[in-house]
Short mmCIF file of C-alpha atoms in Angstrom, two decimals:
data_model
loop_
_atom_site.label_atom_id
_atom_site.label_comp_id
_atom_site.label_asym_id
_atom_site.label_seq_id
_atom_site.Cartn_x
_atom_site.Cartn_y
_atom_site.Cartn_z
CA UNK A 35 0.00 0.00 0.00
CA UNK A 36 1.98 3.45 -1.04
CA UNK A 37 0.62 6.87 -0.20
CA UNK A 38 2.11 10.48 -1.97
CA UNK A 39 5.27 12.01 -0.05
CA UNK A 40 4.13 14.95 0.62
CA UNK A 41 3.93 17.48 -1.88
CA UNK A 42 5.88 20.40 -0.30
CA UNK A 43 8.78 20.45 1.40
CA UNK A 44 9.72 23.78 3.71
CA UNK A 45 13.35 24.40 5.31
CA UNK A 46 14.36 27.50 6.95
CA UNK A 47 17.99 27.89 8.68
CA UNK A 48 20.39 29.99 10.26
CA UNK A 49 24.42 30.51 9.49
CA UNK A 50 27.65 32.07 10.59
CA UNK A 51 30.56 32.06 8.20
CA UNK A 52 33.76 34.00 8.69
CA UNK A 53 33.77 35.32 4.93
CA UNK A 54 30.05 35.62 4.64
CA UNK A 55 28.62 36.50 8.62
CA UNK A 56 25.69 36.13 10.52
CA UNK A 57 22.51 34.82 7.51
CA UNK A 58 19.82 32.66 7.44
CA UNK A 59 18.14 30.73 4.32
CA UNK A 60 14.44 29.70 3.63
CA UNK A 61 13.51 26.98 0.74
CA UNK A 62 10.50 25.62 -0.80
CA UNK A 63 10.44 22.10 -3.03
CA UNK A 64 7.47 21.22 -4.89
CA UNK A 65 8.28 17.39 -5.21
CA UNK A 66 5.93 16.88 -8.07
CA UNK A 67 4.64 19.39 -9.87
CA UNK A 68 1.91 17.09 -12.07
CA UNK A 69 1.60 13.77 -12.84
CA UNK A 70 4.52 13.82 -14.85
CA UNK A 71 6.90 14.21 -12.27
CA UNK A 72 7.69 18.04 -12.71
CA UNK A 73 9.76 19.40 -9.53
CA UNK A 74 10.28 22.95 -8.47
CA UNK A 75 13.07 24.48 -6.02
CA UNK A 76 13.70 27.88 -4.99
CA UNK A 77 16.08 28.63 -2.28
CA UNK A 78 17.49 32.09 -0.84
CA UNK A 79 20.73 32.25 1.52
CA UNK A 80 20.46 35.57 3.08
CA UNK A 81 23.90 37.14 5.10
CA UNK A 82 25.74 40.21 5.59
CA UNK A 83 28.38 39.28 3.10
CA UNK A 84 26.74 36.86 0.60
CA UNK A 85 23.51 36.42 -0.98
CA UNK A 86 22.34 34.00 -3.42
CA UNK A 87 18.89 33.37 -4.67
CA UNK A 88 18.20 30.10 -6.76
CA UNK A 89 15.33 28.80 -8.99
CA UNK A 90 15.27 25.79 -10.64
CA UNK A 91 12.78 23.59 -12.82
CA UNK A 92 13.45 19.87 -13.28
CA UNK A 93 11.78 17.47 -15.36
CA UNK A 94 12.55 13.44 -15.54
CA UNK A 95 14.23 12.10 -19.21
CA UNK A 96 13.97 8.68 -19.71
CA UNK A 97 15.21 8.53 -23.45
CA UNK A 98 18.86 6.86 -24.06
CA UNK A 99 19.46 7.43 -20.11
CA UNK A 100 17.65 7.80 -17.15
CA UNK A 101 18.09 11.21 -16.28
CA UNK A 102 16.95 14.80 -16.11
CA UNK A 103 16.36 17.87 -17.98
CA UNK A 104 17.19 20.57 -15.60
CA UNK A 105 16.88 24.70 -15.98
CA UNK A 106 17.84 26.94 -13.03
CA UNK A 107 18.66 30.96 -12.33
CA UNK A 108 20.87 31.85 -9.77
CA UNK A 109 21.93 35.21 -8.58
CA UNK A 110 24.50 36.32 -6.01
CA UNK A 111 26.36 38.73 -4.44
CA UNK A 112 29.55 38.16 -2.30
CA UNK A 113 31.39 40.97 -0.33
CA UNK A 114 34.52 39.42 1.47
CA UNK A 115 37.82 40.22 2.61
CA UNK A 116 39.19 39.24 -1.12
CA UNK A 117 36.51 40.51 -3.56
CA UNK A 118 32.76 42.11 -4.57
CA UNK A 119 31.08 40.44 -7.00
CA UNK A 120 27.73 39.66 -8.68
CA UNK A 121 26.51 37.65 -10.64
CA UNK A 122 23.59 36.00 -12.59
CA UNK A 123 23.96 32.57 -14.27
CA UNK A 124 21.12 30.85 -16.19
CA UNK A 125 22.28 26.86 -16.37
CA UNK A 126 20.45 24.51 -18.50
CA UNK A 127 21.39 20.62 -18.29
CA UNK A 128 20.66 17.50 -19.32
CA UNK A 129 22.14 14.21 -16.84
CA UNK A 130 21.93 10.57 -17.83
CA UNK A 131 22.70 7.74 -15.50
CA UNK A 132 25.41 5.86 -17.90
CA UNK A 133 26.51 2.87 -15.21
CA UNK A 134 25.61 2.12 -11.25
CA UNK A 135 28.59 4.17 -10.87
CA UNK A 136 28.94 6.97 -13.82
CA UNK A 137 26.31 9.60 -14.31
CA UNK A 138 27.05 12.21 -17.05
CA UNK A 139 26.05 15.89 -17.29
CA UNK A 140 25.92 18.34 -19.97
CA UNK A 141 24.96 21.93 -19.58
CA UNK A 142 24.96 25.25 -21.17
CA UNK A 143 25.84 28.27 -19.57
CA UNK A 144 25.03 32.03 -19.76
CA UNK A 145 27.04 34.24 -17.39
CA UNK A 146 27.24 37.72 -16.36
CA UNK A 147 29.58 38.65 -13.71
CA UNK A 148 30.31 42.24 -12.03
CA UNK A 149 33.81 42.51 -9.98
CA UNK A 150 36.17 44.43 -7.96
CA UNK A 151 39.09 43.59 -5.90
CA UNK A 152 39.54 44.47 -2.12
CA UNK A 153 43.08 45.88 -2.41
CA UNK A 154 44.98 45.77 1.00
CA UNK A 155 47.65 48.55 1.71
CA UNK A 156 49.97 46.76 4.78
CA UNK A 157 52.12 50.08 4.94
CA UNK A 158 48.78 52.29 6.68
CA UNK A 159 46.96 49.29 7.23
CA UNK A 160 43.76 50.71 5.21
CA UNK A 161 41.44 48.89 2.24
CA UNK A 162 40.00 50.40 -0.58
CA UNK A 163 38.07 48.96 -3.96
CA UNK A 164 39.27 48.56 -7.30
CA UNK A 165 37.31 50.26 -10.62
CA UNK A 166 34.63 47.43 -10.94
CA UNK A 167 34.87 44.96 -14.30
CA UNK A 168 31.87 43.77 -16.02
CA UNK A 169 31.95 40.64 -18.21
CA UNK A 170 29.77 37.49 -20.16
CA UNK A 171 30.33 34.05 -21.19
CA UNK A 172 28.29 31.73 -22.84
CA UNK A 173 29.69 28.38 -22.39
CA UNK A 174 29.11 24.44 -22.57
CA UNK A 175 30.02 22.30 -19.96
CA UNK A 176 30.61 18.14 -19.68
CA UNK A 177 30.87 16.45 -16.41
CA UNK A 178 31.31 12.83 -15.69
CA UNK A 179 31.18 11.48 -11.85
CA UNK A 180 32.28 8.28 -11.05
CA UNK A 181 31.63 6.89 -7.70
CA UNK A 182 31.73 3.32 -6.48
CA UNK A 183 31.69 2.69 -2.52
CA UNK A 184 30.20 0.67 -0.31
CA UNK A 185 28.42 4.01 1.47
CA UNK A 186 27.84 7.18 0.63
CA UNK A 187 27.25 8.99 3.37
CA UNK A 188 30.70 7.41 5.13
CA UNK A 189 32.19 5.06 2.87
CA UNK A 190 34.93 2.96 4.56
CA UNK A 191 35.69 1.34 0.72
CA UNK A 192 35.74 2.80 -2.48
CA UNK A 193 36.47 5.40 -4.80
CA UNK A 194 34.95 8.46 -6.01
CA UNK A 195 36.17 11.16 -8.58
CA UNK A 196 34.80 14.02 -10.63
CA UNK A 197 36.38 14.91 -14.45
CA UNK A 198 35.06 18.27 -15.90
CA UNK A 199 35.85 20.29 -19.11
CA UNK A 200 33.88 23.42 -20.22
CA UNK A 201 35.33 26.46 -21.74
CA UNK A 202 33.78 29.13 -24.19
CA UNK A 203 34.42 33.03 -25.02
CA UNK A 204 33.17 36.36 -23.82
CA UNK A 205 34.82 39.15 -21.56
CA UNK A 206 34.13 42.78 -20.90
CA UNK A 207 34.81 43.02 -25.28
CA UNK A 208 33.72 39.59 -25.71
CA UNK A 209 36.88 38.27 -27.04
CA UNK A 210 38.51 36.84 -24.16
CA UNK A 211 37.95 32.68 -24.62
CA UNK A 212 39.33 30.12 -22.04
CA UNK A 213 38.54 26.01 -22.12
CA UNK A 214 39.10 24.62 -18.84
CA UNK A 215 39.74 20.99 -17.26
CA UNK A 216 39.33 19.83 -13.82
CA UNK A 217 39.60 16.67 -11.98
CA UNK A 218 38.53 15.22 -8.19
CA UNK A 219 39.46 12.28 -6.95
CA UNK A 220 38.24 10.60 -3.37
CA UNK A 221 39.68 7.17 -2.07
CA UNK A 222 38.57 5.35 1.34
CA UNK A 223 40.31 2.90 2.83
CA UNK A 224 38.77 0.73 6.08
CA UNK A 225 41.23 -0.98 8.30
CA UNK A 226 38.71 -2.34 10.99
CA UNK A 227 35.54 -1.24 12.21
CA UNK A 228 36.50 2.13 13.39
CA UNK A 229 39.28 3.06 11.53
CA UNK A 230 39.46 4.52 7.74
CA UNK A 231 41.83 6.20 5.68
CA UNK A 232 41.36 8.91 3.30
CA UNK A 233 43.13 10.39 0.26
CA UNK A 234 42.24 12.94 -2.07
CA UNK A 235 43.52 15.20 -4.91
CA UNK A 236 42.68 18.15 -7.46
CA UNK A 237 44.22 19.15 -10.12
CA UNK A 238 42.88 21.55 -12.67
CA UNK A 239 44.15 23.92 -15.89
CA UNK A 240 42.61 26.74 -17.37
CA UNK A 241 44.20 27.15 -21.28
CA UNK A 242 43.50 31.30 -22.22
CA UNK A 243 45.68 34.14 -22.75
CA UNK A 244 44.36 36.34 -19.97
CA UNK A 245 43.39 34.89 -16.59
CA UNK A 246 42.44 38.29 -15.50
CA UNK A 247 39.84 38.42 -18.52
CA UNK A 248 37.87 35.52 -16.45
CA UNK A 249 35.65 36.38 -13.68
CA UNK A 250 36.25 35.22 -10.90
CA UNK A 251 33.85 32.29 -10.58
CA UNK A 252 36.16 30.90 -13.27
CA UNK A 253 39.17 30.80 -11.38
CA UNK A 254 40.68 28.29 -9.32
CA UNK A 255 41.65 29.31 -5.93
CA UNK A 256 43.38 27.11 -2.72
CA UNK A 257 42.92 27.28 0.75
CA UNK A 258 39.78 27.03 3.24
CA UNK A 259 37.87 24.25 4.75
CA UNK A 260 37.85 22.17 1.50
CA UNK A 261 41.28 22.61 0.20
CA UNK A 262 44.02 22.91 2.41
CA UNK A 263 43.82 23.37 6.02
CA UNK A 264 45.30 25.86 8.02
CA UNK A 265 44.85 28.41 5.69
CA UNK A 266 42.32 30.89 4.92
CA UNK A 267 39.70 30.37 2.22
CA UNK A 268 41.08 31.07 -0.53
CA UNK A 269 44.09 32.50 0.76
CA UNK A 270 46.62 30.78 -1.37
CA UNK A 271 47.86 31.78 -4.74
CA UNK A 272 49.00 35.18 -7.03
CA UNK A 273 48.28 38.18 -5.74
CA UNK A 274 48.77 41.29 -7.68
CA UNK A 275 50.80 44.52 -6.61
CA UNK A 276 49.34 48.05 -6.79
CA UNK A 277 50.39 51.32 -5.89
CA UNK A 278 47.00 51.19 -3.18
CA UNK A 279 48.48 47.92 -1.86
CA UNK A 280 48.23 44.33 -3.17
CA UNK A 281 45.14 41.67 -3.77
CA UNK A 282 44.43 37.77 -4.80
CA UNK A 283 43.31 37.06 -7.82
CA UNK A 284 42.46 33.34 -8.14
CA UNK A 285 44.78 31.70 -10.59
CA UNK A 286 44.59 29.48 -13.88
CA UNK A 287 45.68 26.37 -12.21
CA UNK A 288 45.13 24.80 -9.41
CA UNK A 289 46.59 21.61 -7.42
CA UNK A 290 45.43 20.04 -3.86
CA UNK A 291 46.62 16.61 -1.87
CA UNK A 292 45.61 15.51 1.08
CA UNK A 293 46.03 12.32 3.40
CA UNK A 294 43.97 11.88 6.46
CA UNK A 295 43.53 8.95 9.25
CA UNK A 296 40.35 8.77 11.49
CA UNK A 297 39.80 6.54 14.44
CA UNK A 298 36.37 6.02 16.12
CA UNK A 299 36.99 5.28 20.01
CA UNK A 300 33.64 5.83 21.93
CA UNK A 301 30.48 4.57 19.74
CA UNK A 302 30.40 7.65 17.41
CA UNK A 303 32.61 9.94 18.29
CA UNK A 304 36.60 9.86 16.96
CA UNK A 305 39.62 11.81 16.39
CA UNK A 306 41.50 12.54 12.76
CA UNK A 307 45.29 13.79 11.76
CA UNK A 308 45.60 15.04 8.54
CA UNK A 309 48.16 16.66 6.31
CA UNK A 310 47.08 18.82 3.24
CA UNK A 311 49.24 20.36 0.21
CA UNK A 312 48.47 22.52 -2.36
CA UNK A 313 48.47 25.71 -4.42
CA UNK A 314 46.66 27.71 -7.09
CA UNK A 315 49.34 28.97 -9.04
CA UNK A 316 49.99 30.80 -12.42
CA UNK A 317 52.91 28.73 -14.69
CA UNK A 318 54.40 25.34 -14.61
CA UNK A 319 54.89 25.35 -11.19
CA UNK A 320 52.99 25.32 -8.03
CA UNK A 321 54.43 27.36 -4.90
CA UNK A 322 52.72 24.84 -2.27
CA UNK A 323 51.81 25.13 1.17
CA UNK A 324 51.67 22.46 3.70
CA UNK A 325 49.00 22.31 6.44
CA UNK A 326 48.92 20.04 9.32
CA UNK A 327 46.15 19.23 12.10
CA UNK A 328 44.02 16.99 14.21
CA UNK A 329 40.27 16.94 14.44
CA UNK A 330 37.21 15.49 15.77
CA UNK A 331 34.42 13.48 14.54
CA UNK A 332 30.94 12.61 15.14
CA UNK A 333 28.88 10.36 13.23
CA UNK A 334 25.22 12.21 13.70
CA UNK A 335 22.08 11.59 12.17
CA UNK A 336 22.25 13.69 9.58
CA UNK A 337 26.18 12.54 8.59
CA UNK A 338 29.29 13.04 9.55
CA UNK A 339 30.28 16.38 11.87
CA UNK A 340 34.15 17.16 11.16
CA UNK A 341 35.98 19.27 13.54
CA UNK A 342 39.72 20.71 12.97
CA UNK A 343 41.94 22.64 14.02
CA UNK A 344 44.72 23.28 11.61
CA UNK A 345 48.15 25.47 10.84
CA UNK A 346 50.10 25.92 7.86
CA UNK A 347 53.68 25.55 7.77
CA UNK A 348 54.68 27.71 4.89
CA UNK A 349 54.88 30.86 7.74
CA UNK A 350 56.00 31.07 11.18
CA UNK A 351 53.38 33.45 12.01
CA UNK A 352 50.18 31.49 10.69
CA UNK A 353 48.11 31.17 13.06
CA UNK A 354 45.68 28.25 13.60
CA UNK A 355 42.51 28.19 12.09
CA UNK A 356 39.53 26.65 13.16
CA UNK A 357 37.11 24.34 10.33
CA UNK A 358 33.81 23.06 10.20
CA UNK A 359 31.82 20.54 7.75
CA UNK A 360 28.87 18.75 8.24
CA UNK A 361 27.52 16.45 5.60
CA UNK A 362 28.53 13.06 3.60
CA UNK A 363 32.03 12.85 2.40
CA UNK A 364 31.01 12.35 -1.20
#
């Protein structure tokens, strides 16, 4: 005997991010639309720093491969430490189940990106903004994800890996063009019961003739929570110098590593080490920075709760930094 799910699902929340502040978001999903399996989302993260406001319209495909046709709008604003930018990106996609463990995705993208750099002066200790830059890109995208492990939500065997390539042309003249390539890679390793390792890399290469042409959502950048601890987000890589001071830029390529060892000792709770490497660099070779740490973990109902503390070894006056995630590892 099977009864609907219901039809509409409501989430509100609140947030506190170093870069972004204090926020909160509110979301409504219409799980079926009509009998023909339509869905609906539209989501808004609201903070001091960064906004975003997302709308998108699904609708199942069933020819060649299981899949769907997807069409979303997203628009955001972000005012860190690093940069101010905003954007609006309309993304339509198609994704087809291929295997158990490859589903492929091909999208289109239109993009139109505002930006200005927060250019530090360490002499008087003072900010100020750069002239703002306006650009657009149209662009395709292909995405394959592979992913075969015994769990998702905290898989103890397995692999799981990412392999992306989009690239297209626009700029503030519309002749700046760029074709980029990016790979993720996950392994998991179970020793007992309540031990696991975990290794994972990134590597990725932007081919143009002007990084500075791209916006900055089409950069790659290193450090934060994600990349490589004990360091701030994004806080690794090229930064440029100005008569006003200097500022990061993001960079054209973009390499991570990272090795870590967790050990559960009292039902769900357990303690990490990890060391992470990496850099997003401009040229053939990366300047990288080594971070080192320990951390806690918690296996809670909603997935795993990861606690670190982290510092990087590349300066004797980093100080540690503190990181939080909360969610399945792939």
């Amino acid at each position: 005997t099977l009864s609907p799910a219901p039809r509409s699902i409501y989430s509100a929340g609140v947030s506190y991010g170093t870069q972004s502040g204090a926020g909160i978001s509110l979301g409504l999903q219409r799980r079926y639309l009509n009998q023909r399996g339509h869905k609906l989302l539209a989501q808004m993260d609201y903070a001091s720093k960064r906004k975003t406001a997302t709308v998108q319209y699904r609708v199942p495909a069933f020819a060649w491969l299981d899949g769907w046709y997807s069409a979303s709008l997203q628009a955001a604003d972000e005012q860190t430490d690093y940069v101010n930018s905003r954007r609006l990106e309309f993304v339509a996609s198609r994704s087809g189940q291929y295997s158990d463990t490859i589903n492929l995705v091909a999208s289109a993208h239109v993009l139109r990106e505002r930006w200005a750099y927060t250019i530090a002066d360490e002499a008087t200790g003072t900010t100020s903004l750069s002239d703002f830059t306006y650009a657009s890109f149209v662009y395709p995208s292909l995405r394959a994800e592979y992913i075969n492990v015994d769990e998702r939500l905290a898989p103890r065997r397995g692999i799981g890996a990412t392999l992306t390539l989009r690239g297209g042309k626009g700029g503030a003249d519309g002749d700046a063009t760029f074709a980029q390539l990016h790979a993720t890679a996950a392994w998991f390793k179970g020793f007992d019961a309540d031990s696991r390792l975990i290794v994972r890399g990134e590597a990725g290469h932007t081919f143009t003739d002007d990084v500075l042409a791209l916006p900055p959502s089409l950069r790659y950048y290193a450090g934060g929570d994600r990349s490589v601890r004990g360091y701030g987000w994004h806080e690794i890589g090229p930064r440029v110098q100005t008569a006003a001071g200097s500022f990061f830029t993001g960079a054209p390529n973009v390499f991570t590593a990272s090795i870590e060892y967790e050990r559960y000792f009292l039902g769900p709770w357990g303690a990490a080490v990890f060391i992470d490497s990496g850099s997003a660099f401009d040229g053939k070779s990366p300047d990288m920075h080594t971070g080192v740490g320990i951390g806690v973990r918690w296996r809670s109902p909603v997935g795993p709760v990861r606690i670190d503390i982290a510092r990087g070894l590349d300066s004797p006056d980093s100080p540690f930094t503190l990181h939080l995630n909360i969610g399945a590892d792939l």
